[in-house]
């Protein structure tokens, strides 16, 4: 439920407004001198500050309590904790009676019989992605691959040079927008993935859909491939290394990496919490009525989710990469 992976395994804990959130990482090789500057740079990419992002800014100071000795990893589980300091919980008390449309408030209240921590979205908050960024940043330092991500669409906008102006307009309307992020991994090897239920693309889907607000995942050419004949969709091999002329497969064949660039496109839905007055069912009054959502929220959470998706993919690849070593 709270863990992902087998050989490189992460266990996530905490809620948005609890004292702390954090992660336990098992499978980090011994003798790794973690470049904490790289970890901090990745966290900075996730942190708010740009137009369209939440005013809630956390320091994200890392507290490492195990798995390190004399600046090197020991091979035992690595525990990293992040304090929650900038919280304003009073904005969320009304959500007990009137759950937000599109959010997890209703299902969480029902599933956990009202005992869940609803503040700031609780366990379902995007705040929980901060420890994932940390774990993924460490995973990247164990892998021989080259990772990158790109925001390719926000709402109806595809020209990212106009992004700030576009998001100001959306914010002024009290609205939110989603978007699409492309994550790319270069210098891939052949052989990552285990049929039938540990396929590379299956594990990527599992991981990506674990990220809050993700509603769609494509590996290479996805739904648009419905417009192509097989002769056009097929990736023709060019040499003995498996390099292909096209990459509609997105670097995955039969659930196994084929050595070409791994290309993953992810659709992130519009933020559920918006500035407009909305109408929804009230569990206390037993009728539909208007309400406004307080708190601090992103106009476009997709603007800062790219590094989350990139590092989540790194966690997935680290686990399968360690599996691949069993065969050598």
CSV table of C-alpha atoms in Angstrom, one decimal:
chain,number,residue,atom,x,y,z
A,1,UNK,CA,0.0,0.0,0.0
A,2,UNK,CA,2.7,2.5,1.0
A,3,UNK,CA,5.7,0.9,-0.7
A,4,UNK,CA,6.9,0.5,-4.2
A,5,UNK,CA,9.7,-1.7,-5.6
A,6,UNK,CA,11.4,-4.9,-4.6
A,7,UNK,CA,15.2,-4.6,-4.8
A,8,UNK,CA,15.1,-0.8,-4.8
A,9,UNK,CA,12.1,-0.2,-2.5
A,10,UNK,CA,10.6,3.1,-1.2
A,11,UNK,CA,8.1,3.4,1.7
A,12,UNK,CA,6.4,6.7,1.9
A,13,UNK,CA,4.8,8.1,5.1
A,14,UNK,CA,3.1,11.2,6.5
A,15,UNK,CA,0.3,13.6,5.6
A,16,UNK,CA,0.2,17.2,4.3
A,17,UNK,CA,-0.3,18.9,7.7
A,18,UNK,CA,1.3,16.4,10.0
A,19,UNK,CA,4.6,17.3,11.8
A,20,UNK,CA,6.6,15.6,9.1
A,21,UNK,CA,6.6,13.5,5.9
A,22,UNK,CA,9.4,11.2,4.8
A,23,UNK,CA,10.6,8.1,3.0
A,24,UNK,CA,12.5,5.0,3.7
A,25,UNK,CA,14.7,3.8,0.8
A,26,UNK,CA,15.9,0.2,0.8
A,27,UNK,CA,18.4,-1.0,-1.8
A,28,UNK,CA,20.7,2.0,-2.0
A,29,UNK,CA,24.1,0.5,-2.7
A,30,UNK,CA,26.8,0.8,0.0
A,31,UNK,CA,29.6,3.3,-0.6
A,32,UNK,CA,27.5,5.8,-2.5
A,33,UNK,CA,28.5,9.4,-1.7
A,34,UNK,CA,25.3,11.1,-2.3
A,35,UNK,CA,25.5,14.4,-4.1
A,36,UNK,CA,23.1,16.4,-1.9
A,37,UNK,CA,23.5,19.5,-4.0
A,38,UNK,CA,21.8,17.5,-6.9
A,39,UNK,CA,19.1,16.4,-4.5
A,40,UNK,CA,18.5,20.1,-3.5
A,41,UNK,CA,18.4,21.2,-7.1
A,42,UNK,CA,15.7,18.6,-7.8
A,43,UNK,CA,13.7,19.8,-4.8
A,44,UNK,CA,14.0,23.4,-6.0
A,45,UNK,CA,12.4,22.4,-9.3
A,46,UNK,CA,9.4,21.1,-7.4
A,47,UNK,CA,9.2,24.1,-5.0
A,48,UNK,CA,6.6,26.8,-5.7
A,49,UNK,CA,7.5,30.4,-6.7
A,50,UNK,CA,6.7,30.6,-10.4
A,51,UNK,CA,3.4,32.1,-11.7
A,52,UNK,CA,0.5,29.7,-11.2
A,53,UNK,CA,2.0,27.8,-8.2
A,54,UNK,CA,0.9,27.7,-4.6
A,55,UNK,CA,1.9,30.4,-2.1
A,56,UNK,CA,2.8,27.6,0.4
A,57,UNK,CA,6.6,27.4,0.4
A,58,UNK,CA,8.3,24.9,2.6
A,59,UNK,CA,12.0,24.8,3.3
A,60,UNK,CA,12.2,21.1,2.7
A,61,UNK,CA,15.2,20.7,5.0
A,62,UNK,CA,16.3,17.0,4.9
A,63,UNK,CA,16.9,15.0,8.1
A,64,UNK,CA,18.8,11.8,7.4
A,65,UNK,CA,18.5,9.5,10.5
A,66,UNK,CA,19.9,6.2,9.2
A,67,UNK,CA,21.7,4.6,6.3
A,68,UNK,CA,24.7,7.0,6.3
A,69,UNK,CA,28.1,6.8,8.0
A,70,UNK,CA,31.1,9.0,7.4
A,71,UNK,CA,29.3,10.7,4.4
A,72,UNK,CA,28.7,7.3,2.6
A,73,UNK,CA,25.7,5.1,2.4
A,74,UNK,CA,26.0,1.9,4.5
A,75,UNK,CA,23.7,-0.4,2.5
A,76,UNK,CA,21.1,-0.4,5.2
A,77,UNK,CA,17.7,1.4,4.7
A,78,UNK,CA,18.1,5.1,4.2
A,79,UNK,CA,15.6,7.2,6.2
A,80,UNK,CA,15.0,10.8,5.2
A,81,UNK,CA,12.5,13.1,6.9
A,82,UNK,CA,11.1,16.5,5.9
A,83,UNK,CA,9.3,18.7,8.5
A,84,UNK,CA,6.1,20.4,7.6
A,85,UNK,CA,6.4,24.0,8.9
A,86,UNK,CA,4.2,26.3,6.7
A,87,UNK,CA,0.7,24.9,7.4
A,88,UNK,CA,-2.6,26.7,7.9
A,89,UNK,CA,-5.0,24.0,8.8
A,90,UNK,CA,-8.1,26.1,9.6
A,91,UNK,CA,-8.8,26.5,5.9
A,92,UNK,CA,-9.9,22.9,5.6
A,93,UNK,CA,-12.3,22.3,8.4
A,94,UNK,CA,-15.4,22.8,6.2
A,95,UNK,CA,-14.3,19.9,3.9
A,96,UNK,CA,-15.6,17.4,6.5
A,97,UNK,CA,-19.1,18.3,5.5
A,98,UNK,CA,-18.6,19.4,1.9
A,99,UNK,CA,-16.0,17.4,0.0
A,100,UNK,CA,-14.3,19.1,-2.9
A,101,UNK,CA,-15.4,18.0,-6.4
A,102,UNK,CA,-12.6,16.2,-8.1
A,103,UNK,CA,-10.6,15.6,-5.0
A,104,UNK,CA,-10.2,12.6,-2.7
A,105,UNK,CA,-12.2,14.2,0.2
A,106,UNK,CA,-15.3,12.1,-0.2
A,107,UNK,CA,-13.7,8.7,-0.9
A,108,UNK,CA,-11.2,9.2,2.0
A,109,UNK,CA,-13.9,10.2,4.4
A,110,UNK,CA,-16.0,7.1,3.4
A,111,UNK,CA,-13.1,4.6,3.3
A,112,UNK,CA,-11.5,5.6,6.6
A,113,UNK,CA,-14.8,6.3,8.4
A,114,UNK,CA,-14.0,9.9,9.1
A,115,UNK,CA,-10.7,9.2,10.9
A,116,UNK,CA,-8.5,10.4,8.1
A,117,UNK,CA,-6.5,13.6,8.3
A,118,UNK,CA,-8.3,15.9,5.8
A,119,UNK,CA,-6.1,18.9,6.3
A,120,UNK,CA,-4.4,20.0,3.1
A,121,UNK,CA,-5.6,16.8,1.4
A,122,UNK,CA,-3.9,14.7,4.0
A,123,UNK,CA,-2.4,11.5,2.6
A,124,UNK,CA,-3.7,12.4,-0.9
A,125,UNK,CA,-1.8,15.7,-1.1
A,126,UNK,CA,0.8,16.6,-3.6
A,127,UNK,CA,3.0,17.5,-0.6
A,128,UNK,CA,3.8,13.8,-0.4
A,129,UNK,CA,5.7,14.0,-3.7
A,130,UNK,CA,8.6,15.9,-2.0
A,131,UNK,CA,10.1,12.7,-0.5
A,132,UNK,CA,9.6,10.9,-3.8
A,133,UNK,CA,11.7,13.6,-5.5
A,134,UNK,CA,14.5,12.9,-2.9
A,135,UNK,CA,14.4,9.2,-3.5
A,136,UNK,CA,14.4,9.6,-7.2
A,137,UNK,CA,17.3,12.0,-7.1
A,138,UNK,CA,19.3,9.4,-5.2
A,139,UNK,CA,18.1,6.7,-7.6
A,140,UNK,CA,19.5,8.7,-10.6
A,141,UNK,CA,22.9,8.8,-8.9
A,142,UNK,CA,22.9,4.9,-9.0
A,143,UNK,CA,21.9,4.7,-12.7
A,144,UNK,CA,23.9,5.2,-15.9
A,145,UNK,CA,21.0,6.9,-17.7
A,146,UNK,CA,20.4,10.5,-18.6
A,147,UNK,CA,17.1,11.9,-17.4
A,148,UNK,CA,15.1,15.0,-18.5
A,149,UNK,CA,11.6,16.3,-18.6
A,150,UNK,CA,9.7,19.0,-20.6
A,151,UNK,CA,6.4,20.7,-20.2
A,152,UNK,CA,4.8,20.4,-23.6
A,153,UNK,CA,1.2,21.6,-23.0
A,154,UNK,CA,-0.6,23.6,-20.3
A,155,UNK,CA,-4.4,23.9,-20.8
A,156,UNK,CA,-4.7,24.9,-24.4
A,157,UNK,CA,-1.3,26.5,-24.5
A,158,UNK,CA,1.6,24.8,-26.4
A,159,UNK,CA,3.9,27.9,-26.6
A,160,UNK,CA,5.6,27.9,-23.2
A,161,UNK,CA,7.1,31.3,-23.7
A,162,UNK,CA,3.6,32.7,-23.0
A,163,UNK,CA,3.0,30.6,-19.9
A,164,UNK,CA,3.2,33.3,-17.3
A,165,UNK,CA,0.6,35.5,-19.0
A,166,UNK,CA,-1.6,32.5,-19.7
A,167,UNK,CA,-1.6,31.4,-16.1
A,168,UNK,CA,-2.3,34.9,-14.7
A,169,UNK,CA,-5.4,35.0,-16.9
A,170,UNK,CA,-6.5,31.6,-15.7
A,171,UNK,CA,-5.9,32.5,-12.1
A,172,UNK,CA,-7.8,35.8,-12.4
A,173,UNK,CA,-10.8,33.7,-13.6
A,174,UNK,CA,-10.6,31.6,-10.5
A,175,UNK,CA,-9.9,28.6,-12.6
A,176,UNK,CA,-7.1,25.9,-12.9
A,177,UNK,CA,-5.7,24.0,-15.8
A,178,UNK,CA,-3.9,20.7,-16.4
A,179,UNK,CA,-1.2,19.8,-18.9
A,180,UNK,CA,1.2,17.3,-20.4
A,181,UNK,CA,4.8,16.5,-19.3
A,182,UNK,CA,7.2,14.5,-21.4
A,183,UNK,CA,9.9,12.6,-19.5
A,184,UNK,CA,12.8,11.2,-21.5
A,185,UNK,CA,15.6,8.8,-20.5
A,186,UNK,CA,18.7,8.5,-22.8
A,187,UNK,CA,21.5,6.0,-22.7
A,188,UNK,CA,19.1,3.2,-22.0
A,189,UNK,CA,20.1,-0.5,-21.9
A,190,UNK,CA,18.3,-3.5,-23.4
A,191,UNK,CA,16.6,-5.8,-21.0
A,192,UNK,CA,14.8,-3.9,-18.2
A,193,UNK,CA,11.5,-5.4,-17.3
A,194,UNK,CA,10.2,-8.8,-16.3
A,195,UNK,CA,7.2,-10.5,-18.0
A,196,UNK,CA,4.4,-10.9,-17.3
A,197,UNK,CA,3.4,-8.6,-14.5
A,198,UNK,CA,6.7,-6.7,-13.9
A,199,UNK,CA,6.9,-5.3,-17.4
A,200,UNK,CA,8.7,-2.0,-17.7
A,201,UNK,CA,5.7,-0.2,-19.1
A,202,UNK,CA,3.4,-1.8,-16.5
A,203,UNK,CA,5.6,-0.7,-13.7
A,204,UNK,CA,5.9,2.8,-15.2
A,205,UNK,CA,2.1,3.0,-15.3
A,206,UNK,CA,1.8,1.9,-11.7
A,207,UNK,CA,4.3,4.5,-10.5
A,208,UNK,CA,3.0,7.4,-12.6
A,209,UNK,CA,-0.6,6.8,-11.6
A,210,UNK,CA,0.5,6.8,-8.0
A,211,UNK,CA,1.3,10.5,-8.3
A,212,UNK,CA,-1.6,12.8,-7.3
A,213,UNK,CA,-3.6,14.3,-10.3
A,214,UNK,CA,-2.1,12.0,-12.9
A,215,UNK,CA,-4.9,10.8,-15.2
A,216,UNK,CA,-3.1,9.6,-18.3
A,217,UNK,CA,0.2,7.9,-19.2
A,218,UNK,CA,1.6,7.1,-22.7
A,219,UNK,CA,4.7,5.2,-23.6
A,220,UNK,CA,6.0,6.6,-26.9
A,221,UNK,CA,3.2,7.1,-29.4
A,222,UNK,CA,0.0,6.4,-27.5
A,223,UNK,CA,-3.6,7.1,-28.5
A,224,UNK,CA,-2.6,9.0,-31.6
A,225,UNK,CA,-1.2,5.7,-32.9
A,226,UNK,CA,-4.8,4.7,-33.7
A,227,UNK,CA,-4.3,6.8,-36.9
A,228,UNK,CA,-1.3,4.9,-38.1
A,229,UNK,CA,-1.0,1.7,-40.2
A,230,UNK,CA,1.2,-1.1,-38.7
A,231,UNK,CA,3.8,-0.4,-41.4
A,232,UNK,CA,4.1,3.1,-40.1
A,233,UNK,CA,3.9,2.3,-36.4
A,234,UNK,CA,6.5,-0.4,-36.5
A,235,UNK,CA,10.0,0.7,-35.5
A,236,UNK,CA,12.4,-0.6,-38.1
A,237,UNK,CA,15.8,-1.8,-36.7
A,238,UNK,CA,18.8,0.0,-38.1
A,239,UNK,CA,21.7,-2.0,-36.6
A,240,UNK,CA,22.7,-4.9,-34.3
A,241,UNK,CA,22.3,-2.7,-31.2
A,242,UNK,CA,18.6,-2.4,-31.6
A,243,UNK,CA,18.6,1.2,-32.7
A,244,UNK,CA,15.4,2.0,-34.6
A,245,UNK,CA,14.5,4.5,-37.3
A,246,UNK,CA,11.4,5.7,-35.4
A,247,UNK,CA,10.5,5.3,-31.8
A,248,UNK,CA,6.7,4.8,-31.6
A,249,UNK,CA,7.3,2.1,-29.0
A,250,UNK,CA,8.9,4.7,-26.7
A,251,UNK,CA,11.8,2.5,-25.9
A,252,UNK,CA,9.8,-0.5,-24.7
A,253,UNK,CA,9.1,-3.7,-26.7
A,254,UNK,CA,7.1,-6.6,-25.1
A,255,UNK,CA,7.4,-4.9,-21.7
A,256,UNK,CA,11.2,-4.8,-21.9
A,257,UNK,CA,13.5,-1.8,-22.6
A,258,UNK,CA,14.9,-2.0,-26.2
A,259,UNK,CA,17.8,0.4,-25.8
A,260,UNK,CA,16.2,3.4,-27.5
A,261,UNK,CA,15.2,6.5,-25.6
A,262,UNK,CA,12.5,5.8,-23.1
A,263,UNK,CA,9.7,8.4,-23.7
A,264,UNK,CA,6.8,8.8,-21.2
A,265,UNK,CA,4.1,11.4,-21.6
A,266,UNK,CA,1.9,12.1,-18.6
A,267,UNK,CA,-1.4,14.0,-18.4
A,268,UNK,CA,-1.9,15.9,-15.1
A,269,UNK,CA,-5.5,17.1,-14.5
A,270,UNK,CA,-6.5,20.6,-13.5
A,271,UNK,CA,-6.1,21.3,-9.8
A,272,UNK,CA,-9.3,20.4,-8.0
A,273,UNK,CA,-9.2,23.3,-5.6
A,274,UNK,CA,-10.2,26.5,-7.5
A,275,UNK,CA,-11.1,30.0,-6.7
A,276,UNK,CA,-14.5,30.0,-8.2
A,277,UNK,CA,-17.7,29.5,-6.1
A,278,UNK,CA,-18.9,26.0,-6.7
A,279,UNK,CA,-22.0,24.0,-6.0
A,280,UNK,CA,-21.7,20.5,-4.4
A,281,UNK,CA,-23.6,18.3,-2.0
A,282,UNK,CA,-23.3,19.1,1.7
A,283,UNK,CA,-23.2,16.0,3.9
A,284,UNK,CA,-24.6,17.8,6.9
A,285,UNK,CA,-27.4,19.8,5.3
A,286,UNK,CA,-28.2,16.9,2.9
A,287,UNK,CA,-28.6,19.2,0.0
A,288,UNK,CA,-26.6,20.8,-2.8
A,289,UNK,CA,-25.3,24.2,-1.9
A,290,UNK,CA,-22.6,26.7,-2.9
A,291,UNK,CA,-19.2,26.9,-1.2
A,292,UNK,CA,-15.7,28.3,-1.6
A,293,UNK,CA,-12.5,26.5,-1.1
A,294,UNK,CA,-9.9,28.2,1.2
A,295,UNK,CA,-6.3,27.3,1.5
A,296,UNK,CA,-3.4,27.8,-0.9
A,297,UNK,CA,-3.4,26.0,-4.2
A,298,UNK,CA,-1.7,25.8,-7.6
A,299,UNK,CA,-3.4,27.2,-10.7
A,300,UNK,CA,-1.5,24.6,-12.6
A,301,UNK,CA,0.1,21.9,-10.5
A,302,UNK,CA,1.6,20.6,-13.8
A,303,UNK,CA,4.0,23.4,-13.8
A,304,UNK,CA,6.1,21.9,-11.0
A,305,UNK,CA,5.3,18.2,-11.3
A,306,UNK,CA,7.9,17.5,-14.1
A,307,UNK,CA,10.7,16.7,-11.6
A,308,UNK,CA,8.3,14.6,-9.6
A,309,UNK,CA,7.5,12.4,-12.7
A,310,UNK,CA,11.2,12.3,-13.8
A,311,UNK,CA,12.3,11.1,-10.3
A,312,UNK,CA,9.4,8.7,-9.9
A,313,UNK,CA,10.5,7.1,-13.2
A,314,UNK,CA,14.0,6.9,-11.8
A,315,UNK,CA,12.8,5.0,-8.8
A,316,UNK,CA,11.0,2.5,-11.1
A,317,UNK,CA,14.1,2.1,-13.3
A,318,UNK,CA,16.4,1.7,-10.3
A,319,UNK,CA,14.4,-1.3,-9.1
A,320,UNK,CA,14.3,-3.0,-12.5
A,321,UNK,CA,18.0,-2.2,-13.1
A,322,UNK,CA,18.9,-4.1,-9.9
A,323,UNK,CA,16.8,-6.9,-11.1
A,324,UNK,CA,18.7,-7.0,-14.4
A,325,UNK,CA,22.0,-7.5,-12.6
A,326,UNK,CA,20.7,-10.9,-11.3
A,327,UNK,CA,21.1,-12.3,-14.8
A,328,UNK,CA,24.7,-11.2,-15.2
